Short mmCIF file of C-alpha atoms in Angstrom, two decimals:
data_model
loop_
_atom_site.label_atom_id
_atom_site.label_comp_id
_atom_site.label_asym_id
_atom_site.label_seq_id
_atom_site.Cartn_x
_atom_site.Cartn_y
_atom_site.Cartn_z
CA MET A 5 4.30 5.82 9.70
CA LEU A 6 6.43 2.86 10.62
CA ALA A 7 4.59 -0.35 9.90
CA THR A 8 2.46 -1.09 12.92
CA ILE A 9 2.19 -4.65 11.73
CA ALA A 10 4.69 -6.85 9.96
CA ALA A 11 2.80 -9.84 8.62
CA ALA A 12 4.95 -12.92 9.03
CA PHE A 13 2.98 -14.78 6.39
CA LEU A 14 4.48 -12.39 3.82
CA SER A 15 8.16 -12.47 2.92
CA VAL A 16 8.78 -9.26 0.99
CA SER A 17 11.82 -8.67 -1.20
CA THR A 18 12.50 -6.22 -4.00
CA GLY A 19 10.04 -6.81 -6.81
CA SER A 20 8.45 -9.93 -5.30
CA VAL A 21 6.11 -11.05 -2.56
CA THR A 22 6.10 -14.63 -1.32
CA GLU A 23 3.16 -15.94 0.68
CA GLN A 24 3.95 -18.19 3.64
CA ASP A 25 0.27 -18.29 4.66
CA ASP A 26 0.49 -19.35 8.30
CA ASN A 27 -1.72 -16.50 9.60
CA ARG A 28 0.96 -15.16 11.97
CA PHE A 29 1.54 -11.47 12.63
CA VAL A 30 4.38 -9.76 14.46
CA VAL A 31 3.00 -6.65 16.15
CA ASP A 32 4.40 -3.72 18.09
CA ASP A 33 3.87 -3.17 21.81
CA ALA A 34 0.99 -0.70 21.41
CA LEU A 35 -1.07 -3.01 19.25
CA PHE A 36 -0.21 -6.06 21.34
CA THR A 37 -1.54 -4.20 24.38
CA VAL A 38 -4.83 -3.52 22.60
CA LEU A 39 -5.17 -7.12 21.50
CA ALA A 40 -4.30 -8.45 24.96
CA GLU A 41 -7.10 -6.54 26.74
CA ASN A 42 -9.42 -9.01 28.48
CA ALA A 43 -7.57 -11.94 26.96
CA GLU A 44 -8.00 -15.30 28.62
CA ASP A 45 -4.65 -17.06 28.78
CA SER A 46 -3.32 -16.58 25.22
CA LEU A 47 -6.73 -16.37 23.54
CA THR A 48 -8.07 -12.92 22.70
CA LYS A 49 -11.25 -11.69 21.06
CA ILE A 50 -11.14 -8.87 18.51
CA ASP A 51 -14.39 -7.14 19.43
CA ILE A 52 -15.72 -3.87 18.03
CA ALA A 53 -13.97 -1.79 20.72
CA LYS A 54 -10.57 -3.29 19.88
CA ALA A 55 -11.30 -2.94 16.17
CA GLN A 56 -12.05 0.77 16.59
CA LYS A 57 -8.76 1.26 18.48
CA ILE A 58 -6.90 -0.55 15.70
CA ASN A 59 -8.71 1.62 13.16
CA ALA A 60 -7.66 4.82 14.96
CA ASP A 61 -4.05 3.63 15.24
CA PHE A 62 -3.81 2.62 11.59
CA MET A 63 -5.41 5.84 10.35
CA ALA A 64 -3.37 8.20 12.53
CA ASP A 65 -1.27 9.09 9.47
CA LYS A 66 -4.26 9.09 7.05
CA GLN A 67 -3.04 6.05 5.14
CA LEU A 68 -2.54 2.30 5.40
CA ASP A 69 0.84 0.75 4.70
CA ALA A 70 1.26 -2.62 3.04
CA MET A 71 1.56 -4.60 6.27
CA GLU A 72 -1.50 -2.95 7.79
CA LEU A 73 -3.44 -3.83 4.66
CA GLY A 74 -2.20 -7.40 4.97
CA PHE A 75 -3.63 -7.61 8.48
CA LEU A 76 -6.97 -6.09 7.48
CA VAL A 77 -7.37 -8.52 4.59
CA GLU A 78 -6.93 -11.49 6.90
CA ALA A 79 -9.15 -10.00 9.63
CA ALA A 80 -11.92 -9.07 7.20
CA THR A 81 -12.04 -12.46 5.50
CA ASP A 82 -14.80 -14.77 6.72
CA VAL A 83 -12.72 -17.95 6.43
CA ILE A 84 -12.74 -19.54 9.89
CA THR A 85 -9.08 -19.93 10.79
CA PRO A 86 -7.20 -18.59 13.82
CA LEU A 87 -4.96 -15.52 13.67
CA ARG A 88 -1.76 -15.67 15.72
CA PHE A 89 0.07 -12.61 17.07
CA SER A 90 3.59 -12.28 18.47
CA LEU A 91 5.16 -9.28 20.15
CA ALA A 92 7.97 -7.85 18.07
CA GLU A 93 10.25 -6.63 20.86
CA GLU A 94 9.93 -9.44 23.39
CA GLY A 95 10.07 -13.18 23.05
CA GLY A 96 7.59 -15.61 24.50
CA ARG A 97 4.48 -13.43 24.35
CA ASN A 98 1.88 -14.72 21.93
CA LEU A 99 -1.85 -14.36 21.39
CA MET A 100 -4.36 -16.17 19.25
CA ALA A 101 -7.73 -14.88 18.01
CA TYR A 102 -10.43 -16.57 16.06
CA ARG A 103 -11.91 -14.80 13.06
CA PRO A 104 -13.69 -11.61 14.22
CA GLU A 105 -17.48 -11.41 14.23
CA LYS A 106 -19.40 -9.95 11.30
CA GLU A 107 -19.64 -6.41 12.71
CA VAL A 108 -15.88 -6.27 13.20
CA ARG A 109 -15.18 -7.73 9.77
CA ARG A 110 -17.43 -5.06 8.25
CA LEU A 111 -15.38 -2.31 9.93
CA PHE A 112 -12.12 -3.77 8.64
CA ALA A 113 -13.67 -4.28 5.19
CA ALA A 114 -14.72 -0.61 5.12
CA MET A 115 -11.15 0.41 5.91
CA LEU A 116 -9.95 -1.80 3.07
CA SER A 117 -12.48 -0.33 0.68
CA ASP A 118 -11.30 3.22 1.44
CA ALA A 119 -7.69 2.18 0.81
CA TYR A 120 -8.66 0.40 -2.41
CA GLN A 121 -10.45 3.52 -3.62
CA GLN A 122 -7.21 5.46 -3.21
CA TYR A 123 -5.43 2.76 -5.20
CA TRP A 124 -8.10 2.93 -7.87
CA ASN A 125 -7.78 6.71 -8.16
CA ASP A 126 -4.00 6.96 -8.06
CA GLY A 127 -2.01 3.91 -7.08
CA TYR A 128 -2.06 1.22 -9.73
CA SER A 129 1.40 -0.12 -8.89
CA ALA A 130 0.52 -0.42 -5.20
CA MET A 131 -2.74 -2.11 -6.18
CA LEU A 132 -0.89 -4.78 -8.13
CA LYS A 133 1.57 -5.33 -5.30
CA HIS A 134 -1.31 -5.79 -2.89
CA SER A 135 -3.01 -8.22 -5.27
CA LEU A 136 0.13 -10.37 -5.21
CA HIS A 137 0.37 -10.43 -1.40
CA SER A 138 -1.95 -13.40 -0.96
CA GLU A 139 -5.00 -15.11 -2.36
CA HIS A 140 -7.13 -13.26 0.19
CA SER A 141 -5.72 -9.89 -0.89
CA ASP A 142 -6.38 -10.67 -4.54
CA ALA A 143 -9.91 -11.86 -3.79
CA GLN A 144 -10.75 -8.77 -1.73
CA LEU A 145 -9.41 -6.46 -4.41
CA THR A 146 -11.30 -8.32 -7.14
CA GLU A 147 -14.54 -7.97 -5.19
CA PHE A 148 -13.86 -4.23 -4.87
CA ALA A 149 -13.41 -3.92 -8.64
CA LEU A 150 -16.54 -5.97 -9.41
CA PRO A 151 -19.23 -3.28 -8.89
CA LYS A 152 -17.13 -0.70 -10.71
CA ILE A 153 -16.90 -2.95 -13.76
CA ARG A 154 -20.58 -3.92 -13.59
CA GLU A 155 -21.61 -0.25 -13.37
CA VAL A 156 -19.73 0.54 -16.57
CA TRP A 157 -21.04 -2.60 -18.26
CA ASP A 158 -24.62 -1.49 -17.50
CA GLN A 159 -23.91 1.60 -19.59
CA SER A 160 -22.56 -0.46 -22.50
CA ASN A 161 -24.52 -2.01 -25.34
CA VAL A 162 -24.39 -2.85 -29.02
CA GLY A 163 -25.86 0.57 -29.84
CA ASN A 164 -22.89 2.44 -28.39
CA ALA A 165 -20.43 -0.25 -29.56
CA TYR A 166 -19.66 -1.04 -25.90
CA GLU A 167 -17.76 2.23 -25.72
CA PRO A 168 -18.00 2.72 -21.92
CA MET A 169 -16.55 -0.75 -21.29
CA ARG A 170 -13.94 -0.37 -24.02
CA GLY A 171 -12.91 2.96 -22.49
CA MET A 172 -12.56 1.47 -19.01
CA ILE A 173 -10.46 -1.45 -20.25
CA THR A 174 -8.25 0.87 -22.30
CA LYS A 175 -7.71 3.19 -19.33
CA LEU A 176 -6.73 0.32 -17.06
CA SER A 177 -4.50 -1.17 -19.76
CA ASP A 178 -2.75 2.18 -20.23
CA ARG A 179 -2.06 2.35 -16.50
CA ASN A 180 -0.65 -1.15 -16.66
CA LYS A 181 1.71 -0.12 -19.46
CA GLN A 182 3.25 2.44 -17.12
CA LEU A 183 4.55 -0.36 -14.88
CA PRO A 184 8.08 -1.71 -15.29
CA ALA A 185 8.12 -4.22 -18.14
CA SER A 186 8.79 -7.05 -15.68
CA ASP A 187 5.49 -6.35 -13.87
CA GLN A 188 3.17 -5.82 -16.83
CA ALA A 189 2.26 -9.48 -17.36
CA ALA A 190 1.18 -9.82 -13.71
CA GLY A 191 -0.82 -6.62 -14.05
CA ARG A 192 -2.62 -7.88 -17.12
CA MET A 193 -3.43 -11.14 -15.35
CA MET A 194 -4.90 -9.15 -12.45
CA LEU A 195 -7.09 -7.13 -14.80
CA HIS A 196 -8.14 -10.26 -16.68
CA ARG A 197 -9.24 -11.88 -13.41
CA TRP A 198 -11.37 -8.84 -12.61
CA PHE A 199 -13.22 -8.96 -15.90
CA VAL A 200 -13.69 -12.74 -15.81
CA ARG A 201 -15.20 -12.32 -12.33
CA ALA A 202 -17.49 -9.51 -13.54
CA ASP A 203 -18.51 -11.55 -16.59
CA ARG A 204 -19.36 -14.63 -14.55
CA TYR A 205 -21.22 -12.53 -11.99
CA GLY A 206 -23.60 -11.53 -14.78
CA GLN A 207 -23.88 -15.10 -16.07
CA ASP A 208 -21.44 -14.51 -18.92
CA ASP A 209 -23.15 -11.40 -20.28
CA ILE A 210 -19.94 -9.51 -21.17
CA PRO A 211 -18.57 -10.50 -24.60
CA ASP A 212 -15.23 -12.24 -24.10
CA PHE A 213 -13.53 -10.36 -26.93
CA LEU A 214 -13.74 -7.12 -24.97
CA TYR A 215 -11.34 -8.27 -22.27
CA ARG A 216 -9.82 -11.58 -23.37
CA TRP A 217 -6.86 -9.86 -25.01
CA LEU A 218 -5.71 -8.59 -21.59
CA LYS A 219 -4.41 -12.03 -20.70
CA PRO A 220 -0.73 -12.43 -21.70
CA LYS A 221 -0.51 -14.47 -24.90
CA THR A 222 1.54 -17.25 -23.35
CA ASP A 223 -1.28 -17.88 -20.88
CA VAL A 224 -4.30 -17.65 -23.17
CA VAL A 225 -6.48 -20.69 -22.56
CA ALA A 226 -10.21 -21.28 -22.49
CA ASP A 227 -11.69 -19.25 -19.62
CA LYS A 228 -15.07 -20.93 -19.59
#
């Protein structure tokens, strides 16, 4: 599927993603039409009906591309900032929407979670790329990983030498090693952030030595 959305706050080049972070999106005619329904002047509201239409459009090919994910991350985030939309094929047509209401954000968050699960199962490289898209993308992905890490930690204890947690970290580290060498440090930093988040969520109940080594040596500093 051709990208339904090209997020203008992302400038993508080979091997790198640069965040411009101005909350602008360039959209195609079909999506602009959906967003423009019942708009007052240039201000639109992304209600549940519009969100369901966007959901159907995005999922027509059974997957979300990087730009669609970028939109969903911004739309699912509860930070109160406006989202600005421009029509790709015509100049001078713009819309602005405030952050969607909770019900709409939940729908977009569910779409993200499904996509993240696919990444988790078989898409580590895409997961890292998404993490690097923006702070919001990284935060959403970290929150997705949190319950998975906590579930494994609940199965780990001194009696089993923390084997479930060790196994999870080793598996993720092995996937990271399959990345190009130039991307492995960023991947290890992503994993390290996940485990720091999971540790702090449980009031520092995960021993640091289990995951601290993930952080690239040149960046090892006190985490707490």
